Short mmCIF file of C-alpha atoms in Angstrom, two decimals:
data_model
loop_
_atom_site.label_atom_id
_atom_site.label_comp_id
_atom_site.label_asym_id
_atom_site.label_seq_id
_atom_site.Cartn_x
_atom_site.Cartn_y
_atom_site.Cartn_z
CA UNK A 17 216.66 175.30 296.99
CA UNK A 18 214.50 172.46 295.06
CA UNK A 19 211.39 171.51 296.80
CA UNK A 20 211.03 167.69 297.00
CA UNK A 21 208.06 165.93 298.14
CA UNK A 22 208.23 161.88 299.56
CA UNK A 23 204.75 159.98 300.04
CA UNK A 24 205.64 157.33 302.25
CA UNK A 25 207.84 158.06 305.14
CA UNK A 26 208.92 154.77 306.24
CA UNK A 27 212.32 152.98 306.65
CA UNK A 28 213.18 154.03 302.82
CA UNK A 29 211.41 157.41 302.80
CA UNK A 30 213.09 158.47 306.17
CA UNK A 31 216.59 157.77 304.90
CA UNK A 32 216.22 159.46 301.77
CA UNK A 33 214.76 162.48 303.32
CA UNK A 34 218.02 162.38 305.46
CA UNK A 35 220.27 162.36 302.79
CA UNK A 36 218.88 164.62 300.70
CA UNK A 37 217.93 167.58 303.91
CA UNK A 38 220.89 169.20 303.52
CA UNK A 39 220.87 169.33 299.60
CA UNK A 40 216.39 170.28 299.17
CA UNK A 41 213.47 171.20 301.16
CA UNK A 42 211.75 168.08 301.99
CA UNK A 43 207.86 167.49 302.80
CA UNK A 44 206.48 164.02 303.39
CA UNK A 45 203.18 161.82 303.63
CA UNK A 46 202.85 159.35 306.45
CA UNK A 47 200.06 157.51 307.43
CA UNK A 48 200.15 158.65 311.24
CA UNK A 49 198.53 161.35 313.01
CA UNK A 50 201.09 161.19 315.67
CA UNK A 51 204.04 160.62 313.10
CA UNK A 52 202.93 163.66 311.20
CA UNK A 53 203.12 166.11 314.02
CA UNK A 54 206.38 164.75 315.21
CA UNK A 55 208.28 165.26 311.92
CA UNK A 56 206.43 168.58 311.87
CA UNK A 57 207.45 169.36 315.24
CA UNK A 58 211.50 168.63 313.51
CA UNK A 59 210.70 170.98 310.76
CA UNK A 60 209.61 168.32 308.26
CA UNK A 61 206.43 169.73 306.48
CA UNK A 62 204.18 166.71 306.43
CA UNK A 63 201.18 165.66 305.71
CA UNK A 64 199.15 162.57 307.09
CA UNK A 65 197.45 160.22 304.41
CA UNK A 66 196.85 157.15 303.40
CA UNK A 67 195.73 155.16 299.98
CA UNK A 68 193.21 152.74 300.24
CA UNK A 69 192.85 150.25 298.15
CA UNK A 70 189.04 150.68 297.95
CA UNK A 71 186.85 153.10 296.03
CA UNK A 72 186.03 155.97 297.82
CA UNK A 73 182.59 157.98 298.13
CA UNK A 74 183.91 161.23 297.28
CA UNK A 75 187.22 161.93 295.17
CA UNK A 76 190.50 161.78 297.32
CA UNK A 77 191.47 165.30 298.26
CA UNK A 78 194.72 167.13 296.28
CA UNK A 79 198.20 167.90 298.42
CA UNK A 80 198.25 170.90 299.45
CA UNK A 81 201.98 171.37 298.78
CA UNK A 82 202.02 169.57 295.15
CA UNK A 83 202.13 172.70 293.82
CA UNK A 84 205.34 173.98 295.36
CA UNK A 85 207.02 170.74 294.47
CA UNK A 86 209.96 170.40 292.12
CA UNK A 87 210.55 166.63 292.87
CA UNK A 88 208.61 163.34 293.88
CA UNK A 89 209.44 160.55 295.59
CA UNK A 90 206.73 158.13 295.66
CA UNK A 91 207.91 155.22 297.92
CA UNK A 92 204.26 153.44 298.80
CA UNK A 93 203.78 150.01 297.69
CA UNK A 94 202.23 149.85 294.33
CA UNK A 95 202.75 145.97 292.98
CA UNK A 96 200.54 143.50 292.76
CA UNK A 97 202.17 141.66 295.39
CA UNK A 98 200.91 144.05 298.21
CA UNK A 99 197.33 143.86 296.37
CA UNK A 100 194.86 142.47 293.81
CA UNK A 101 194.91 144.64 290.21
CA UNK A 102 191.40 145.97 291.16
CA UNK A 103 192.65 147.30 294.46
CA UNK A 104 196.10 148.40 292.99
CA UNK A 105 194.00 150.22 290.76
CA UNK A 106 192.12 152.28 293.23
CA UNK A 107 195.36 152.86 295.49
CA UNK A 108 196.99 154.66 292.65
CA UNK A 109 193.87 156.57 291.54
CA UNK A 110 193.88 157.92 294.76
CA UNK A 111 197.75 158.56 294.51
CA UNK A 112 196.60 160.07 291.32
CA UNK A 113 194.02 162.62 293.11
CA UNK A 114 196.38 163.19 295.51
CA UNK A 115 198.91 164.21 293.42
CA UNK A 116 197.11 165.72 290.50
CA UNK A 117 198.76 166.66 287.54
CA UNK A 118 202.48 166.92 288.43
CA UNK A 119 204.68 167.76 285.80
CA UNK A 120 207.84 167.57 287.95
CA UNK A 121 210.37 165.11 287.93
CA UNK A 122 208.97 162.31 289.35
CA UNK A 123 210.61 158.88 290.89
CA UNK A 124 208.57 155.67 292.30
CA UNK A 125 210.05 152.92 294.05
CA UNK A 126 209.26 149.52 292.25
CA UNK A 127 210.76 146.09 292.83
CA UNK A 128 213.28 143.59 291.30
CA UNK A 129 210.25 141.17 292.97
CA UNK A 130 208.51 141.61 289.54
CA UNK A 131 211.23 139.20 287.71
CA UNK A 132 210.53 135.59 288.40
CA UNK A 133 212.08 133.24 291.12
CA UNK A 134 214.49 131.51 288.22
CA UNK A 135 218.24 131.11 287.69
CA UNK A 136 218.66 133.09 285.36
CA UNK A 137 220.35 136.97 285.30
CA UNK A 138 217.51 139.52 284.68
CA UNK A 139 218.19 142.94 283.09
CA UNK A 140 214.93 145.25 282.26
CA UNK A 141 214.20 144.38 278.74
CA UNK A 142 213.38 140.83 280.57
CA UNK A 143 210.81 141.98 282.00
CA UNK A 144 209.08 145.56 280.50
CA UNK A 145 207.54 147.68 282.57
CA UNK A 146 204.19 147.12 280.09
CA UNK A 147 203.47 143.43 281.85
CA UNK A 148 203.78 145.52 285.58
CA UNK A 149 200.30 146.13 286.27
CA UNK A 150 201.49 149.29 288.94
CA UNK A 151 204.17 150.49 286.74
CA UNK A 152 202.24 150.81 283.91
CA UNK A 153 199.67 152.59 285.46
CA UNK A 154 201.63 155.23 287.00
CA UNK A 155 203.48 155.29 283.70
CA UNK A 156 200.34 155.81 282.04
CA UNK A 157 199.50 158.64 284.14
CA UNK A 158 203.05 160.39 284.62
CA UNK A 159 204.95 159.55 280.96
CA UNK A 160 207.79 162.06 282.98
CA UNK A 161 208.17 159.30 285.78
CA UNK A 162 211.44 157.43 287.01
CA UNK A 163 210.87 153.66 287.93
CA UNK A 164 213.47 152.41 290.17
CA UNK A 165 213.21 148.47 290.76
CA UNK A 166 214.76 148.43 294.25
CA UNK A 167 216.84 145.14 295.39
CA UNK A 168 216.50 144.01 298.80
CA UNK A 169 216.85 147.11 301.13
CA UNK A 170 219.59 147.17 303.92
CA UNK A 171 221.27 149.29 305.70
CA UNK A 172 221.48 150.32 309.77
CA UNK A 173 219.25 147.26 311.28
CA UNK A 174 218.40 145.84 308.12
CA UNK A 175 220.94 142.90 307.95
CA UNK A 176 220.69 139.27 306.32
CA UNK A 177 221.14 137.67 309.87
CA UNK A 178 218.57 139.85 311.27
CA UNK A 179 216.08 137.33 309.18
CA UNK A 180 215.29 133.58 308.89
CA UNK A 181 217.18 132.49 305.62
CA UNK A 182 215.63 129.89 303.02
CA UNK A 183 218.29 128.39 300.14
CA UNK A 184 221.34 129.90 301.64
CA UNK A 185 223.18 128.48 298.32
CA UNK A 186 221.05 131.12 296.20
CA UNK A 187 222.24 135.01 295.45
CA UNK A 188 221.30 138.05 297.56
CA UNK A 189 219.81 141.05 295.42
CA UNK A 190 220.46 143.90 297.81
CA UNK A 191 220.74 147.40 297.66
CA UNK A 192 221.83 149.52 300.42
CA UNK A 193 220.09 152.50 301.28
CA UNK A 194 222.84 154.51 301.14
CA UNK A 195 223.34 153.82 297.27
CA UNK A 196 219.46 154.54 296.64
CA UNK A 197 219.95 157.63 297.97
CA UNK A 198 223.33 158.42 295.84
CA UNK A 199 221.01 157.46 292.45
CA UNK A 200 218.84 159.65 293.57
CA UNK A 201 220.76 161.97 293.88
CA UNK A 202 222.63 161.81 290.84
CA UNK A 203 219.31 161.71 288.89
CA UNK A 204 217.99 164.47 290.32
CA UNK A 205 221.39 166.38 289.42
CA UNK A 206 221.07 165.48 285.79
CA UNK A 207 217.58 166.18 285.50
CA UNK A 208 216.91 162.38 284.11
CA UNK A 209 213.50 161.50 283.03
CA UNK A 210 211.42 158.72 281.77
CA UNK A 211 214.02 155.96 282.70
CA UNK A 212 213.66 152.26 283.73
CA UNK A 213 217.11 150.94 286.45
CA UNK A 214 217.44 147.99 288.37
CA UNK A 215 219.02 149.14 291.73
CA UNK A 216 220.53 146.39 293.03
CA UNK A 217 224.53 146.31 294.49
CA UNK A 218 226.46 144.69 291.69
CA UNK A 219 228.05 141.85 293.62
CA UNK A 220 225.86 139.08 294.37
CA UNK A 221 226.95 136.94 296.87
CA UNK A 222 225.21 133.36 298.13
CA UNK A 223 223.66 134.12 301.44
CA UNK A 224 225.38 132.05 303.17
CA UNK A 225 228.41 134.15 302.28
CA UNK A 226 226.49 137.25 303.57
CA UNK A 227 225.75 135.32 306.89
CA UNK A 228 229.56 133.97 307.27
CA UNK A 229 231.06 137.34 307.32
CA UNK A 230 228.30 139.58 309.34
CA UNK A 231 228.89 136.53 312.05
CA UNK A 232 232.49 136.74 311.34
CA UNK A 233 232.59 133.17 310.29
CA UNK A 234 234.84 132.17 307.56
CA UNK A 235 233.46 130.95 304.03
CA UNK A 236 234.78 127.64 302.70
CA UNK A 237 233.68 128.08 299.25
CA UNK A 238 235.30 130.17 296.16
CA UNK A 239 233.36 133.43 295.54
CA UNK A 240 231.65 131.78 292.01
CA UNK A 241 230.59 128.49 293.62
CA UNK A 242 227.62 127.25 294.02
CA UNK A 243 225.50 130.18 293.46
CA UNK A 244 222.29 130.02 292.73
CA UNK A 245 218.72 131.56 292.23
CA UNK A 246 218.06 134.59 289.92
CA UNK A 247 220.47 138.23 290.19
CA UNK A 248 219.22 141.24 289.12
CA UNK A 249 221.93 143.34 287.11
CA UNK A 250 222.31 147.36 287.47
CA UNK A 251 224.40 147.62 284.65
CA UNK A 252 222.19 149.99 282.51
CA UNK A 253 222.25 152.12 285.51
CA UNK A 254 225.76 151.67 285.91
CA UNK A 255 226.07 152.46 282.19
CA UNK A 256 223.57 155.57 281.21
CA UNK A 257 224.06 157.33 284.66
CA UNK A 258 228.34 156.74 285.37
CA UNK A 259 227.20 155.79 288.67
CA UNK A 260 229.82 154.42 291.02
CA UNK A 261 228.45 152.70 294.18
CA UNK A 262 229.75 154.03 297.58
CA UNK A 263 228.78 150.53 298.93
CA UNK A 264 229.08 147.23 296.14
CA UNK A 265 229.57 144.61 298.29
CA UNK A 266 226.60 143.04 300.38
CA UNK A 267 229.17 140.81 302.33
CA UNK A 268 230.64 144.25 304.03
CA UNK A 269 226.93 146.10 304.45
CA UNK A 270 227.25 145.45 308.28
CA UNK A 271 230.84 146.95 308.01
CA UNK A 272 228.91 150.56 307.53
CA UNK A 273 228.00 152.46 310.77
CA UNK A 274 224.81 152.85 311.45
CA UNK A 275 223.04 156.65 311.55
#
């Protein structure tokens, strides 16, 4: 059974390490103490660190399980959103130590936050991954490494009405975390490498259409009207990987029972 390591065992990490369990041996990073010795105490090999996003007086110590790793699944912030480019810099030097010189098949979780807030439909080529400060550098470090630009994440408790909601009239960009895990999946099958995707579902839906059907209200407007704001397209995904999503639809996310 494939050995597959996830630094960052949050809300994403802890649903992908549920979904693939059954299929690979999983080990994990969190940032707890107390976190770490409960997964451990479930049979989840983890590991408890962190990535500061200051230099460091000595160099940041190696994972002691890289080496038995066949997979990585890095799902830590690395845009310039959650820091300055100086600090992004040392975060991922330290991922960098951490991780030393992998050679696995390797997957980080970016975001479709790096296009701009414009009407407009994005693919990749809009924006290469060259002008993303964090995806270039872990690029630049791991040429091997998948960069998945991850819509807005629901799933379980994560639903639109669950938020406060500015320009209801624009398009929703979500992804649900059952789907990320399916990708992942399927990339991992195939043994893909060195690949760019947009995950996003590929209906996108005003918000306000989300919010009419998770409070069972009924939506006025035709599907195509009055939609607007920027939407992310998975169609090179959809293309290069034959990927069918299990859940297309961000109007019916709330529909899917929670784990």
């Amino acid at each position: 059974m494939k050995k597959t390591g996830i630094i960052g065992y949050g809300w994403l990490g802890a649903r992908i390490a549920n979904a693939l369990s059954g299929k690979y041996t999983i080990y994990a990073t969190t940032t707890s103490q107390e976190k770490a010795a409960e997964l451990n105490a479930k049979g989840i090999n983890t590991t408890c660190a962190g990535f500061p996003d200051y230099q460091l007086t000595e160099t940041y110590p190696q994972w002691n399980e890289i080496k038995k790793l066949d997979i990585l699944i890095i799902t830590i912030p690395v845009s310039e959103k959650s820091c300055c480019v100086s600090s992004l810099y040392n975060r991922i030097q330290h991922l960098s130590s951490f991780i030393g010189d992998f050679k696995g098949q390797m997957f980080l979780m970016s975001s479709t936050g790096v296009y701009p807030d414009i009407s407009k439909e994005f693919t990749e080529e809009d924006v290469p991954l060259e002008k993303v400060s964090g995806e270039r550098m872990i690029k630049n470090r791991y040429p091997q490494a998948n960069i998945l630009r991850l819509g807005g994440l629901m799933g379980d408790n994560r639903l639109l009405k669950n938020y406060n909601v500015s320009n209801p009239d624009f398009a929703v960009n979500h992804i649900h975390y059952a789907d990320i895990a399916g990708i992942l999946f399927k990339m991992i099958e195939d043994g893909t490498e060195n690949c760019l995707y947009n995950v996003t579902a590929p209906m996108h839906p005003a918000k306000f259409q989300v919010l009419d059907a998770q409070k069972n209200r009924v939506t006025e407007v035709e599907e195509e009207t009055g939609i607007k704001g920027k939407i992310v397209l998975s169609s090179k995904l959809v293309s290069e990987l034959e990927y069918i999503f299990q859940y297309p639809d961000p109007r019916k996310f709330h529909e899917i029972p929670q784990e």
